[in-house]
Amino acid sequence: WRRATSLLSFGVDPSKDPDPFHGKMPNVTHLIHDITFGAPFPPGDNPLQKTHHVMDNESGVALANVAVKLVPTTYKRTFYAAKETYQASVSRHIVQPETLAAQRSALLPGLLITYDFTPLAVRHVESRENWFVFLSSLVGIVGGVFVTVGLVTGCLVNSVQSVAKKMD
């Protein structure tokens, strides 16, 4: 069993341009419109759709670290073909520039997305019982109601008759 892990990093590389912002610090607040892995999973929402990370420190510079765990999923609905997709679990945190500097990290301010494919798969199958099971359950319920009403009616009629005999 092996895990497949990859990383996407969006930021500035100072080795290519030593002063890309001409002395000013950029605000790396960002909005992720949509990142998908496969077809959408119908019972759930995409946690990477319309998410934003606001850098609320004074400089506006930080590293938004987004870790995505992907589980391969086969989703089969009744009367439809099976759909191969992924379920995603997302955790986010903001790493402040002071922490990056204290740890002497090679990571730069911006957006870092790490995604990890889990080696286990999920098979989600929606199914229904056939018509014979439904009909036999329905007949059983109707028969049970009929017998119960008959017993209650018989008890009430016998009770009323015995009370009426004692009254005479």
PDB file of C-alpha atoms in Angstrom:
ATOM      1  CA  TRP A   1       0.000   0.000   0.000  1.00  0.00           C
ATOM      2  CA  ARG A   2       1.429   3.289  -1.053  1.00  0.00           C
ATOM      3  CA  ARG A   3       0.207   6.797  -0.649  1.00  0.00           C
ATOM      4  CA  ALA A   4       0.424   9.296  -3.437  1.00  0.00           C
ATOM      5  CA  THR A   5       1.159  12.774  -2.131  1.00  0.00           C
ATOM      6  CA  SER A   6       1.743  15.908  -4.140  1.00  0.00           C
ATOM      7  CA  LEU A   7       1.978  19.589  -3.537  1.00  0.00           C
ATOM      8  CA  LEU A   8       0.896  22.751  -5.309  1.00  0.00           C
ATOM      9  CA  SER A   9       2.546  25.989  -4.251  1.00  0.00           C
ATOM     10  CA  PHE A  10       1.536  29.466  -5.385  1.00  0.00           C
ATOM     11  CA  GLY A  11       3.894  32.206  -4.317  1.00  0.00           C
ATOM     12  CA  VAL A  12       6.838  34.307  -5.351  1.00  0.00           C
ATOM     13  CA  ASP A  13      10.275  32.870  -6.078  1.00  0.00           C
ATOM     14  CA  PRO A  14      12.884  35.462  -5.051  1.00  0.00           C
ATOM     15  CA  SER A  15      15.627  33.565  -6.901  1.00  0.00           C
ATOM     16  CA  LYS A  16      14.106  34.647 -10.233  1.00  0.00           C
ATOM     17  CA  ASP A  17      13.458  38.283  -9.283  1.00  0.00           C
ATOM     18  CA  PRO A  18      15.149  39.606  -6.131  1.00  0.00           C
ATOM     19  CA  ASP A  19      12.601  42.441  -5.689  1.00  0.00           C
ATOM     20  CA  PRO A  20       9.375  41.436  -7.474  1.00  0.00           C
ATOM     21  CA  PHE A  21       7.201  43.912  -5.570  1.00  0.00           C
ATOM     22  CA  HIS A  22       9.574  46.885  -5.683  1.00  0.00           C
ATOM     23  CA  GLY A  23      10.009  47.209  -1.927  1.00  0.00           C
ATOM     24  CA  LYS A  24       6.326  46.816  -1.001  1.00  0.00           C
ATOM     25  CA  MET A  25       4.907  43.781   0.787  1.00  0.00           C
ATOM     26  CA  PRO A  26       2.024  42.145  -1.103  1.00  0.00           C
ATOM     27  CA  ASN A  27      -1.184  41.029   0.558  1.00  0.00           C
ATOM     28  CA  VAL A  28      -1.606  37.341  -0.279  1.00  0.00           C
ATOM     29  CA  THR A  29      -5.297  37.120   0.673  1.00  0.00           C
ATOM     30  CA  HIS A  30      -6.939  34.872  -1.902  1.00  0.00           C
ATOM     31  CA  LEU A  31     -10.170  33.194  -2.994  1.00  0.00           C
ATOM     32  CA  ILE A  32     -10.351  29.631  -4.322  1.00  0.00           C
ATOM     33  CA  HIS A  33     -13.255  29.531  -6.768  1.00  0.00           C
ATOM     34  CA  ASP A  34     -13.216  25.783  -7.347  1.00  0.00           C
ATOM     35  CA  ILE A  35     -10.745  22.914  -7.156  1.00  0.00           C
ATOM     36  CA  THR A  36     -12.183  19.497  -7.953  1.00  0.00           C
ATOM     37  CA  PHE A  37     -10.817  15.986  -8.079  1.00  0.00           C
ATOM     38  CA  GLY A  38     -13.096  13.936 -10.328  1.00  0.00           C
ATOM     39  CA  ALA A  39     -16.867  14.224 -10.640  1.00  0.00           C
ATOM     40  CA  PRO A  40     -18.742  15.780  -7.693  1.00  0.00           C
ATOM     41  CA  PHE A  41     -19.829  13.358  -4.960  1.00  0.00           C
ATOM     42  CA  PRO A  42     -23.629  13.834  -4.816  1.00  0.00           C
ATOM     43  CA  PRO A  43     -24.320  13.418  -1.069  1.00  0.00           C
ATOM     44  CA  GLY A  44     -21.611  15.920  -0.102  1.00  0.00           C
ATOM     45  CA  ASP A  45     -20.350  19.398  -0.920  1.00  0.00           C
ATOM     46  CA  ASN A  46     -16.972  20.323  -2.332  1.00  0.00           C
ATOM     47  CA  PRO A  47     -14.980  21.783   0.584  1.00  0.00           C
ATOM     48  CA  LEU A  48     -12.657  23.614  -1.838  1.00  0.00           C
ATOM     49  CA  GLN A  49     -15.388  25.573  -3.585  1.00  0.00           C
ATOM     50  CA  LYS A  50     -15.682  29.308  -2.901  1.00  0.00           C
ATOM     51  CA  THR A  51     -13.267  29.325   0.042  1.00  0.00           C
ATOM     52  CA  HIS A  52     -11.094  32.251   0.982  1.00  0.00           C
ATOM     53  CA  HIS A  53      -8.129  32.837   3.225  1.00  0.00           C
ATOM     54  CA  VAL A  54      -7.799  36.338   4.613  1.00  0.00           C
ATOM     55  CA  MET A  55      -4.381  37.398   5.822  1.00  0.00           C
ATOM     56  CA  ASP A  56      -5.388  39.547   8.762  1.00  0.00           C
ATOM     57  CA  ASN A  57      -1.976  40.485  10.120  1.00  0.00           C
ATOM     58  CA  GLU A  58      -0.541  43.971   9.533  1.00  0.00           C
ATOM     59  CA  SER A  59       1.673  42.996   6.616  1.00  0.00           C
ATOM     60  CA  GLY A  60      -0.925  40.848   4.824  1.00  0.00           C
ATOM     61  CA  VAL A  61       1.759  38.241   4.266  1.00  0.00           C
ATOM     62  CA  ALA A  62       1.432  34.641   5.457  1.00  0.00           C
ATOM     63  CA  LEU A  63       1.328  31.101   4.163  1.00  0.00           C
ATOM     64  CA  ALA A  64      -2.121  29.543   3.753  1.00  0.00           C
ATOM     65  CA  ASN A  65      -1.545  25.819   4.156  1.00  0.00           C
ATOM     66  CA  VAL A  66      -4.392  23.650   2.817  1.00  0.00           C
ATOM     67  CA  ALA A  67      -4.125  19.875   3.300  1.00  0.00           C
ATOM     68  CA  VAL A  68      -6.524  17.763   1.215  1.00  0.00           C
ATOM     69  CA  LYS A  69      -7.064  14.052   1.845  1.00  0.00           C
ATOM     70  CA  LEU A  70      -8.735  12.257  -1.070  1.00  0.00           C
ATOM     71  CA  VAL A  71     -10.559   8.933  -0.775  1.00  0.00           C
ATOM     72  CA  PRO A  72     -11.385   7.124  -4.044  1.00  0.00           C
ATOM     73  CA  THR A  73     -15.128   6.475  -4.066  1.00  0.00           C
ATOM     74  CA  THR A  74     -17.459   4.486  -6.292  1.00  0.00           C
ATOM     75  CA  TYR A  75     -20.990   5.890  -6.075  1.00  0.00           C
ATOM     76  CA  LYS A  76     -23.814   3.712  -7.452  1.00  0.00           C
ATOM     77  CA  ARG A  77     -27.413   4.880  -7.450  1.00  0.00           C
ATOM     78  CA  THR A  78     -30.398   2.712  -8.264  1.00  0.00           C
ATOM     79  CA  PHE A  79     -31.070   2.628 -12.034  1.00  0.00           C
ATOM     80  CA  TYR A  80     -27.890   4.655 -12.810  1.00  0.00           C
ATOM     81  CA  ALA A  81     -24.366   3.740 -13.834  1.00  0.00           C
ATOM     82  CA  ALA A  82     -21.606   3.714 -11.225  1.00  0.00           C
ATOM     83  CA  LYS A  83     -19.654   6.973 -10.875  1.00  0.00           C
ATOM     84  CA  GLU A  84     -15.955   6.999  -9.984  1.00  0.00           C
ATOM     85  CA  THR A  85     -15.065  10.048  -7.908  1.00  0.00           C
ATOM     86  CA  TYR A  86     -13.206  11.233  -4.801  1.00  0.00           C
ATOM     87  CA  GLN A  87     -14.395  12.362  -1.393  1.00  0.00           C
ATOM     88  CA  ALA A  88     -12.270  15.179   0.009  1.00  0.00           C
ATOM     89  CA  SER A  89     -11.432  16.112   3.562  1.00  0.00           C
ATOM     90  CA  VAL A  90      -9.789  19.504   3.977  1.00  0.00           C
ATOM     91  CA  SER A  91      -7.855  21.096   6.832  1.00  0.00           C
ATOM     92  CA  ARG A  92      -6.596  24.676   6.647  1.00  0.00           C
ATOM     93  CA  HIS A  93      -4.313  26.800   8.713  1.00  0.00           C
ATOM     94  CA  ILE A  94      -2.435  30.045   8.319  1.00  0.00           C
ATOM     95  CA  VAL A  95       1.314  30.106   9.052  1.00  0.00           C
ATOM     96  CA  GLN A  96       2.465  33.575  10.066  1.00  0.00           C
ATOM     97  CA  PRO A  97       5.727  34.956   8.611  1.00  0.00           C
ATOM     98  CA  GLU A  98       7.314  35.052  12.072  1.00  0.00           C
ATOM     99  CA  THR A  99       6.825  31.290  12.371  1.00  0.00           C
ATOM    100  CA  LEU A 100       8.281  30.693   8.910  1.00  0.00           C
ATOM    101  CA  ALA A 101      11.331  32.807   9.828  1.00  0.00           C
ATOM    102  CA  ALA A 102      11.790  31.170  13.258  1.00  0.00           C
ATOM    103  CA  GLN A 103      11.718  27.694  11.711  1.00  0.00           C
ATOM    104  CA  ARG A 104      14.010  28.779   8.869  1.00  0.00           C
ATOM    105  CA  SER A 105      11.464  27.313   6.481  1.00  0.00           C
ATOM    106  CA  ALA A 106      12.092  27.220   2.745  1.00  0.00           C
ATOM    107  CA  LEU A 107       8.377  27.850   2.169  1.00  0.00           C
ATOM    108  CA  LEU A 108       7.385  31.292   0.980  1.00  0.00           C
ATOM    109  CA  PRO A 109       4.237  33.285   1.751  1.00  0.00           C
ATOM    110  CA  GLY A 110       1.343  32.398  -0.527  1.00  0.00           C
ATOM    111  CA  LEU A 111      -0.877  29.350  -0.918  1.00  0.00           C
ATOM    112  CA  LEU A 112       0.345  25.802  -0.352  1.00  0.00           C
ATOM    113  CA  ILE A 113      -2.051  22.978  -1.273  1.00  0.00           C
ATOM    114  CA  THR A 114      -0.987  19.458  -0.326  1.00  0.00           C
ATOM    115  CA  TYR A 115      -3.137  16.611  -1.558  1.00  0.00           C
ATOM    116  CA  ASP A 116      -2.889  13.007  -0.480  1.00  0.00           C
ATOM    117  CA  PHE A 117      -4.630  10.029  -2.108  1.00  0.00           C
ATOM    118  CA  THR A 118      -5.651   7.442   0.479  1.00  0.00           C
ATOM    119  CA  PRO A 119      -4.966   3.815  -0.521  1.00  0.00           C
ATOM    120  CA  LEU A 120      -8.355   2.671   0.818  1.00  0.00           C
ATOM    121  CA  ALA A 121     -11.484   3.004  -1.320  1.00  0.00           C
ATOM    122  CA  VAL A 122     -15.150   3.492  -0.437  1.00  0.00           C
ATOM    123  CA  ARG A 123     -18.024   1.907  -2.318  1.00  0.00           C
ATOM    124  CA  HIS A 124     -21.330   3.712  -1.757  1.00  0.00           C
ATOM    125  CA  VAL A 125     -24.329   1.804  -3.145  1.00  0.00           C
ATOM    126  CA  GLU A 126     -27.955   2.939  -2.962  1.00  0.00           C
ATOM    127  CA  SER A 127     -30.381   0.085  -3.399  1.00  0.00           C
ATOM    128  CA  ARG A 128     -34.046  -0.790  -2.980  1.00  0.00           C
ATOM    129  CA  GLU A 129     -35.828  -3.986  -2.138  1.00  0.00           C
ATOM    130  CA  ASN A 130     -37.784  -5.610  -4.949  1.00  0.00           C
ATOM    131  CA  TRP A 131     -41.589  -5.370  -5.318  1.00  0.00           C
ATOM    132  CA  PHE A 132     -42.269  -8.782  -3.769  1.00  0.00           C
ATOM    133  CA  VAL A 133     -40.605  -7.752  -0.503  1.00  0.00           C
ATOM    134  CA  PHE A 134     -42.639  -4.543  -0.491  1.00  0.00           C
ATOM    135  CA  LEU A 135     -45.928  -6.390  -1.176  1.00  0.00           C
ATOM    136  CA  SER A 136     -45.295  -9.076   1.442  1.00  0.00           C
ATOM    137  CA  SER A 137     -44.466  -6.385   4.032  1.00  0.00           C
ATOM    138  CA  LEU A 138     -47.623  -4.487   3.107  1.00  0.00           C
ATOM    139  CA  VAL A 139     -49.796  -7.640   3.389  1.00  0.00           C
ATOM    140  CA  GLY A 140     -48.176  -8.437   6.757  1.00  0.00           C
ATOM    141  CA  ILE A 141     -48.907  -4.945   8.098  1.00  0.00           C
ATOM    142  CA  VAL A 142     -52.526  -4.936   6.852  1.00  0.00           C
ATOM    143  CA  GLY A 143     -53.090  -8.445   8.276  1.00  0.00           C
ATOM    144  CA  GLY A 144     -51.590  -7.444  11.634  1.00  0.00           C
ATOM    145  CA  VAL A 145     -53.792  -4.359  11.839  1.00  0.00           C
ATOM    146  CA  PHE A 146     -56.877  -6.447  10.939  1.00  0.00           C
ATOM    147  CA  VAL A 147     -56.124  -9.056  13.638  1.00  0.00           C
ATOM    148  CA  THR A 148     -55.364  -6.406  16.289  1.00  0.00           C
ATOM    149  CA  VAL A 149     -58.589  -4.477  15.560  1.00  0.00           C
ATOM    150  CA  GLY A 150     -60.541  -7.776  15.677  1.00  0.00           C
ATOM    151  CA  LEU A 151     -59.065  -8.690  19.087  1.00  0.00           C
ATOM    152  CA  VAL A 152     -59.694  -5.239  20.573  1.00  0.00           C
ATOM    153  CA  THR A 153     -63.265  -5.183  19.197  1.00  0.00           C
ATOM    154  CA  GLY A 154     -63.958  -8.698  20.548  1.00  0.00           C
ATOM    155  CA  CYS A 155     -62.673  -7.754  24.012  1.00  0.00           C
ATOM    156  CA  LEU A 156     -64.756  -4.583  24.100  1.00  0.00           C
ATOM    157  CA  VAL A 157     -67.944  -6.347  22.896  1.00  0.00           C
ATOM    158  CA  ASN A 158     -67.515  -9.180  25.451  1.00  0.00           C
ATOM    159  CA  SER A 159     -66.845  -6.663  28.237  1.00  0.00           C
ATOM    160  CA  VAL A 160     -69.931  -4.634  27.368  1.00  0.00           C
ATOM    161  CA  GLN A 161     -72.096  -7.798  27.188  1.00  0.00           C
ATOM    162  CA  SER A 162     -70.880  -9.104  30.565  1.00  0.00           C
ATOM    163  CA  VAL A 163     -71.479  -5.711  32.197  1.00  0.00           C
ATOM    164  CA  ALA A 164     -74.953  -5.592  30.622  1.00  0.00           C
ATOM    165  CA  LYS A 165     -75.795  -9.105  32.027  1.00  0.00           C
ATOM    166  CA  LYS A 166     -74.675  -8.104  35.513  1.00  0.00           C
ATOM    167  CA  MET A 167     -76.768  -4.943  35.324  1.00  0.00           C
ATOM    168  CA  ASP A 168     -79.918  -6.977  34.514  1.00  0.00           C
TER     169      ASP A 168
END
